[in-house]
Amino acid sequence: MANGILVVLENNDGKISRIGWETLTAAQKIGSDLGIGVSAAVLGKDAKSMADSAAGKHADAIYAASNAALENYTPDGYTAALEQVIAKAAPAYIFVGHSYQARDYVAKLALRINAKIISDCIGYKVDGGSLMLTRQVFAGKFNADYSFSGNGPYIATFQAGAFSADGLQPGSAKVEEVAVDLSGTEIRTNVLDIFQGVKQEVDLSKAEVIVSAGRGLKEKDNMALVEGLAKALGGDVSGSRPVCDDGWLKIDRQIGSSGQTVSPKLYLAVGISGAIQHVVGMKNSKYIVAINKDPHAPIFEIADVAVVADLFEVVPALTKAVQEAA
Amino acid sequence: MKIAILLKQVPVKDATLKVNGDGLWIDEDNVTFEINESDHYGLEEALRLKEKHDGEVVVVTMGPERVKESIKQALAKGADRAIHINSSGYSNPDPIAHAKLLCAAIKDENFDLILSGLQSDDLGYGQTGVLVAEMLGMAHATLVMETDVQDGKIKVKRELEGGWFQSVELPLPAVLTIQSGLNQIRYATIKGIMAAKRKEIKEIAISDLGVSDADASGIQMHKIYLPVKTKQTVVLEGDTADIVSKLVDKLKNEAKVL
Amino acid sequence: MAKKDKTDVSFMKSLFAGVIDQETIFPYPKLPQDEQENLDMILQAWNEFAKDAVDSPQIDRDKKIPKEVLQGMAELGFFGLSIPEQYGGAGLSETAYCRVFEEVCNYDASLAVTLGAHASIGTNGLLLYGTEKQKQKYLPKLASGEWIAAFALTEPGAGSDAAGIQSKAVLNDKKTHFILNGGKMWISNGSISDLWTVFAKTDVIEDGVIKEKISAFLVEAKWPGCSAGKPEDKFGIRGSDTTALNFDNVQVPVENLLGPLGKGFKVAMETLNVGRLGLAAGNVGGCKLLTQMAADYAKNRKQFGQSIAEFEIIKDKIANMAADAYAAESMVYLTSALADRHTVDYSLESAISKVFASEALWRAANEAMQIAGGNGYSTEYPFGQIVRDARINLIFEGTNEILRAFTALAGMQGPGEYLKKIGKALRDPIKGFGLLTEFAVQKVRDVVTKDTLKNIAPELKEQAERFNDFADELQSNVEKVLMKYGKEIIHHEFIQQRIANMAIDLYGMAAVISRVDSKIKDSKSVEQEMPLVQLYCDAAWRRVRREARQIENNLDKQRRQACDLIYNSKQIPFDVFHE
Ligand SMILES: Cc1cc2nc3c(=O)[nH]c(=O)nc-3n(C[C@H](O)[C@H](O)[C@H](O)COP(=O)(O)OP(=O)(O)OC[C@H]3O[C@@H](n4cnc5c(N)ncnc54)[C@H](O)[C@@H]3O)c2cc1C
Ligand SMILES: Cc1cc2nc3c(=O)[nH]c(=O)nc-3n(C[C@H](O)[C@H](O)[C@H](O)COP(=O)(O)OP(=O)(O)OC[C@H]3O[C@@H](n4cnc5c(N)ncnc54)[C@H](O)[C@@H]3O)c2cc1C
């Protein structure tokens, strides 16, 4: 018997992560549109306190699945534990935030419980009682609408930032502890260490003006163009991931989900396509200017000013004009 | 060590794409394709592992005829042979179905290690590697940034959010999904290119894979479309001098940074 | 490389005799699909590498190609492009080699010259004339880039007149070694190379008499007595190493004689036939790149309230550049396919391609600089370096003057046994004259009526008719001047130049017509290139007509007088203020 939506609240070092709350918000909205209930689950060595922190939200139940083997996330452990929670909650839908963790185990879980899966959704529509999910395809150049078919359960994962946790409905949810038994589960991955990458030497979070370089610059030598513009504007230089991977820029100047998050007065994106992993790191900037020759570049969707042009023409001219204006 | 690299072909990054007539795919005319970025890094990692530990690298690709070009490129870079699941005329959006087909094609190969990219730049499900691992009963790790094979085990560095990493160890055989940037991709050598034409590309039709429910799909794709803008965006285009003067004005009066 | 005797007659040599050997150049050649795929992959690999590694302005400033770039190219296999696979090379056809070379030129001309001096002229003598033992000894090292090659013909006293070299190799008493003495000049890769193809005079006994004839040798740079001078400071291709070489009693083992004793000149000329074609291909790449660069610049530069690209004088330049580039490309890849057949004599076509492409490049460089105005003249823009780099192409591997004379004279010698019969004919004036005219006349009689291109697509009707008419003009003019001057023709360079210019544009028209006609017959649209075809062919036949008219009706006498005037005065003999 199918039973509403079950949200998996991600445990981030003993706390429910932001994407968990965002996904719960999505579930509340979709649940209400579909006329079905929402419950949530949280996993950990000791999940009770985290579950308690969600008790004040609008939901039918918060399942706390605790087990010593869940101290560190492992795909085997999480899959086995969720299998048991799901058996108990018997949801029609399972929603998970499309975090790095979810990328690691949700597909595996889907096979275990014989579920259908649509990943990395950014929006939804409910039409005639059925759920249509929107996700990005072709690296954000297009959106696509998807629906489930055949028997559930159905799993959907939601992109970070697709729903704002500000819309989370308060309420009261009963916290229910689920005894998960992992004694028969072989956990094959052995977590050795968790550590921070390169030491951040630059903190761009305070920068007022950031000129950010993308792969559109074509080669390292052209970085001088953005450096010149940043200098003229009295700002800092940052970049997209490939620009840092290729060594055109130091890795600690990378913006995005695996880099820094910034919100300057001006973010000037030069030759950056606007992949979501980049956008999450800069979309809260006060004023966004993007220079891209592709009129459909996803970066334009969040830009205040979209400059559709060849950066190699605009950037030198702009640098000159800014120098003259200053 | 016997290594498979699951490799997919996608449109080049700065291709200008248009939705095709039935609204379910792009118009492929005049589009150039390339090896999916993270798969390309995966191929490089496979080649490096082979150079270190000996063995064989097998490219496994599903796609229409055009993917031969990417296969040849992978062979030119040093992969030993390839399996091409020719999917001309097959269109099923379900990643589970794709994984089943891939598994059917490779299950008898007994790979020690299966690598894939972390996600594709076309459909972007990010599931294939994980699904294949589960279907073949192998351990897996995703978002891999470093590998280190040592007697029957593999230690990997996984990327976490916000600049954090995790080091985990898993038993072989295993599946890894590779994150872009973990190594430096080599250039194909001319010798490699010439040698590629002598390497085996085993072509299998979907119907020959014995997957009875290859056409079954748990999900349905309804249409692909250009996203509707939600934000008010001023578009500047055309004459460079004109763009620049308008932009400087905005930087002064709206962004207030000048 | 299958080396057969060249049995098929050259298209251009036939044309000089009024015969349009259409089968030789129709349909326009295409690479087999698998070779095309390989080529595409090689180009992709090169582009990926070069984008990261090659910094042309830096090479120009430093007058040096960074070691890592050459090493990277070696690792990719670029040093063995045309060396057969069995010796560790890539075994590319001449066509594929040319296309790759074109792409190398697009990144940096110094790099291209370095590569060409190694892979083309530095290696081709060995490929064409080397013994199996010599090939096994040297080719793998050259293919891997472990060794770099150079071609050493020019001497201080012998540039255009290559047969006049003075370096001498004398067999020692034990007949184990040649003792080589002398020096070379302007040798590309001189100080960075390991193996030199050196040309020197040797004593050959012919009909019981000792004669001095040129022989070719494979000389290792590390042998005692070999030394290279310091790199020349040059106007362009500054990153390419050019030095003098000196030979001081160098002991060259007899097994390092390349080709038969006394046949060195032939080795040199055949090597240069191939080399020139590569150069021409590089020039094609330059023409295309410059056309694009000039157009991009023009589109972005505003004057009088609009982009200068809209002004028709600028359009005239761009259109000419594009049409020239199209014609040059058509000529080069037609010729490379002739070379790939290994049975066709393509020496004339190769010389013509080099002359046309190098001059088209020079015009393009000049116009691109002009379109860029003051910026064009600034070192912050690339145009100046391109002008400097482009200039060498009119000078080396046979100056364009020498190649024009060659085109006219070799063309006029007629098809057939030109080296033997006609070579003698030219040296033996009285007998030779008979031979020459006899040949030409006989050929014309064979043809009876004017030969024409057959079965050409209607879209090309006008171009084909012009070609037919002026091919006929070429033949009749050749006949006329041979009748008039006979053996003396070798002293009439005014005429030679006109005949050569006619031949150059006729070959260009033939190549363009073949290319477009073949495309039409493949049911492909030619709409977009038709304007280029029309522009080139129109300019070409008008030039041919002008040259033809001037063969009889000219001011050559005044030219001689003008030179006499200048040559005979110490200073320019006019000055408007003192008249
Ligand atoms: C798990 C994960 C984590 C990631 N983390 C991050 C992250 O933290 N930060 C990040 O940035 N990325 C991250 N990425 C990568 C991300 O998905 C994109 O691949 C990346 O952001 C693309 O960088 P880009 O925009 O510079 O390059 P591209 O997507 O290649 O875009 C280049 C753009 O330049 C434009 N362009 C090209 N030439 C010109 C020209 N002459 N003039 C004007 N425009 C031109 C093109 O139209 C194109 O839009 C992550 C990916 C994954 C899967
Ligand atoms: C950068 C560079 C690289 C070179 N690399 C090599 C190399 O790798 N190997 C090698 O062997 N050589 C090389 N050369 C030499 C080059 O091939 C010669 O410079 C060229 O053949 C011209 O010879 P020259 O310099 O002696 O000029 P000259 O022969 O002195 O010519 C001077 C001028 O007189 C003209 N001229 C001469 N004879 C006639 C005639 N009969 N009719 C009309 N005009 C005539 C020429 O066309 C030219 O315009 C290189 C030269 C340069 C500048």
Short mmCIF file of C-alpha atoms and ligand atoms in Angstrom, two decimals, chain A residues 100 103 213-216 218 239-243 254-259 271-275 277-278 291-294 297 309-312, chain B residues 13-14 37 118-119 143 159 179, ligand 1:
data_model
loop_
_atom_site.label_atom_id
_atom_site.label_comp_id
_atom_site.label_asym_id
_atom_site.label_seq_id
_atom_site.Cartn_x
_atom_site.Cartn_y
_atom_site.Cartn_z
CA TYR A 100 27.03 14.32 -3.77
CA ARG A 103 24.60 10.69 -6.40
CA ALA A 213 36.66 33.23 -16.25
CA GLY A 214 35.26 30.18 -17.99
CA ARG A 215 36.47 27.77 -20.58
CA GLY A 216 35.32 30.23 -23.25
CA LYS A 218 40.13 29.01 -24.74
CA GLY A 239 36.92 30.93 -12.43
CA SER A 240 34.85 27.92 -13.29
CA ARG A 241 36.05 24.48 -12.49
CA PRO A 242 37.62 23.53 -15.81
CA VAL A 243 39.63 26.74 -15.75
CA GLN A 254 37.11 28.23 -8.13
CA ILE A 255 33.46 29.20 -7.72
CA GLY A 256 30.73 26.60 -7.38
CA SER A 257 29.58 23.54 -5.56
CA SER A 258 33.09 22.21 -5.19
CA GLY A 259 34.62 25.66 -4.71
CA GLY A 271 32.83 32.66 -21.19
CA ILE A 272 31.07 30.64 -18.51
CA SER A 273 28.15 28.50 -19.64
CA GLY A 274 26.32 28.52 -16.32
CA ALA A 275 26.26 24.88 -15.29
CA GLN A 277 27.42 23.42 -10.17
CA HIS A 278 28.88 26.79 -11.01
CA ILE A 291 29.39 37.65 -21.53
CA ASN A 292 28.77 34.64 -23.75
CA LYS A 293 28.49 34.18 -27.47
CA ASP A 294 25.74 31.59 -27.15
CA ALA A 297 23.79 29.89 -22.53
CA ALA A 309 28.95 38.63 -28.00
CA ASP A 310 32.44 37.34 -28.55
CA LEU A 311 34.34 37.88 -25.35
CA PHE A 312 37.55 38.50 -27.27
CA LYS B 13 30.49 21.77 -25.39
CA ASP B 14 29.94 24.88 -27.40
CA GLU B 37 34.13 15.02 -20.54
CA LEU B 118 30.33 10.76 -13.30
CA GLN B 119 27.56 12.04 -15.50
CA LEU B 143 33.10 11.35 -7.74
CA GLU B 159 35.13 14.57 -3.82
CA GLN B 179 35.07 13.28 -11.71
C1 LIG D 1 29.79 17.10 -9.11
C2 LIG D 1 30.23 18.25 -9.91
C3 LIG D 1 30.81 19.34 -9.29
C4 LIG D 1 31.18 20.45 -9.99
N1 LIG D 1 31.67 21.54 -9.35
C5 LIG D 1 31.89 22.69 -10.04
C6 LIG D 1 32.29 23.91 -9.41
O1 LIG D 1 32.44 23.97 -8.20
N2 LIG D 1 32.47 25.00 -10.15
C7 LIG D 1 32.29 25.01 -11.49
O2 LIG D 1 32.49 26.05 -12.13
N3 LIG D 1 31.96 23.88 -12.13
C8 LIG D 1 31.75 22.73 -11.43
N4 LIG D 1 31.40 21.58 -12.10
C9 LIG D 1 31.49 21.55 -13.57
C10 LIG D 1 30.27 22.13 -14.25
O3 LIG D 1 29.31 21.10 -14.45
C11 LIG D 1 30.65 22.66 -15.64
O4 LIG D 1 31.25 21.64 -16.38
C12 LIG D 1 31.58 23.86 -15.59
O5 LIG D 1 31.10 24.84 -14.69
C13 LIG D 1 31.68 24.47 -16.96
O6 LIG D 1 32.63 25.49 -16.95
P1 LIG D 1 32.57 26.66 -18.03
O7 LIG D 1 31.27 27.34 -17.97
O8 LIG D 1 33.78 27.47 -17.82
O9 LIG D 1 32.78 25.88 -19.40
P2 LIG D 1 31.78 25.52 -20.57
O10 LIG D 1 30.58 24.87 -20.07
O11 LIG D 1 32.57 24.82 -21.59
O12 LIG D 1 31.33 26.95 -21.11
C14 LIG D 1 32.11 27.81 -21.87
C15 LIG D 1 31.21 28.91 -22.35
O13 LIG D 1 31.97 29.87 -23.03
C16 LIG D 1 31.24 30.36 -24.12
N5 LIG D 1 32.19 30.88 -25.09
C17 LIG D 1 33.10 30.17 -25.82
N6 LIG D 1 33.81 31.01 -26.60
C18 LIG D 1 33.35 32.25 -26.36
C19 LIG D 1 33.68 33.52 -26.88
N7 LIG D 1 34.65 33.68 -27.78
N8 LIG D 1 33.01 34.59 -26.44
C20 LIG D 1 32.01 34.44 -25.53
N9 LIG D 1 31.67 33.26 -25.01
C21 LIG D 1 32.33 32.17 -25.42
C22 LIG D 1 30.46 29.19 -24.63
O14 LIG D 1 29.30 29.61 -25.33
C23 LIG D 1 30.13 28.45 -23.33
O15 LIG D 1 28.88 28.84 -22.85
C24 LIG D 1 31.04 20.44 -11.38
C25 LIG D 1 30.50 19.35 -12.01
C26 LIG D 1 30.08 18.25 -11.29
C27 LIG D 1 29.47 17.11 -12.01
#
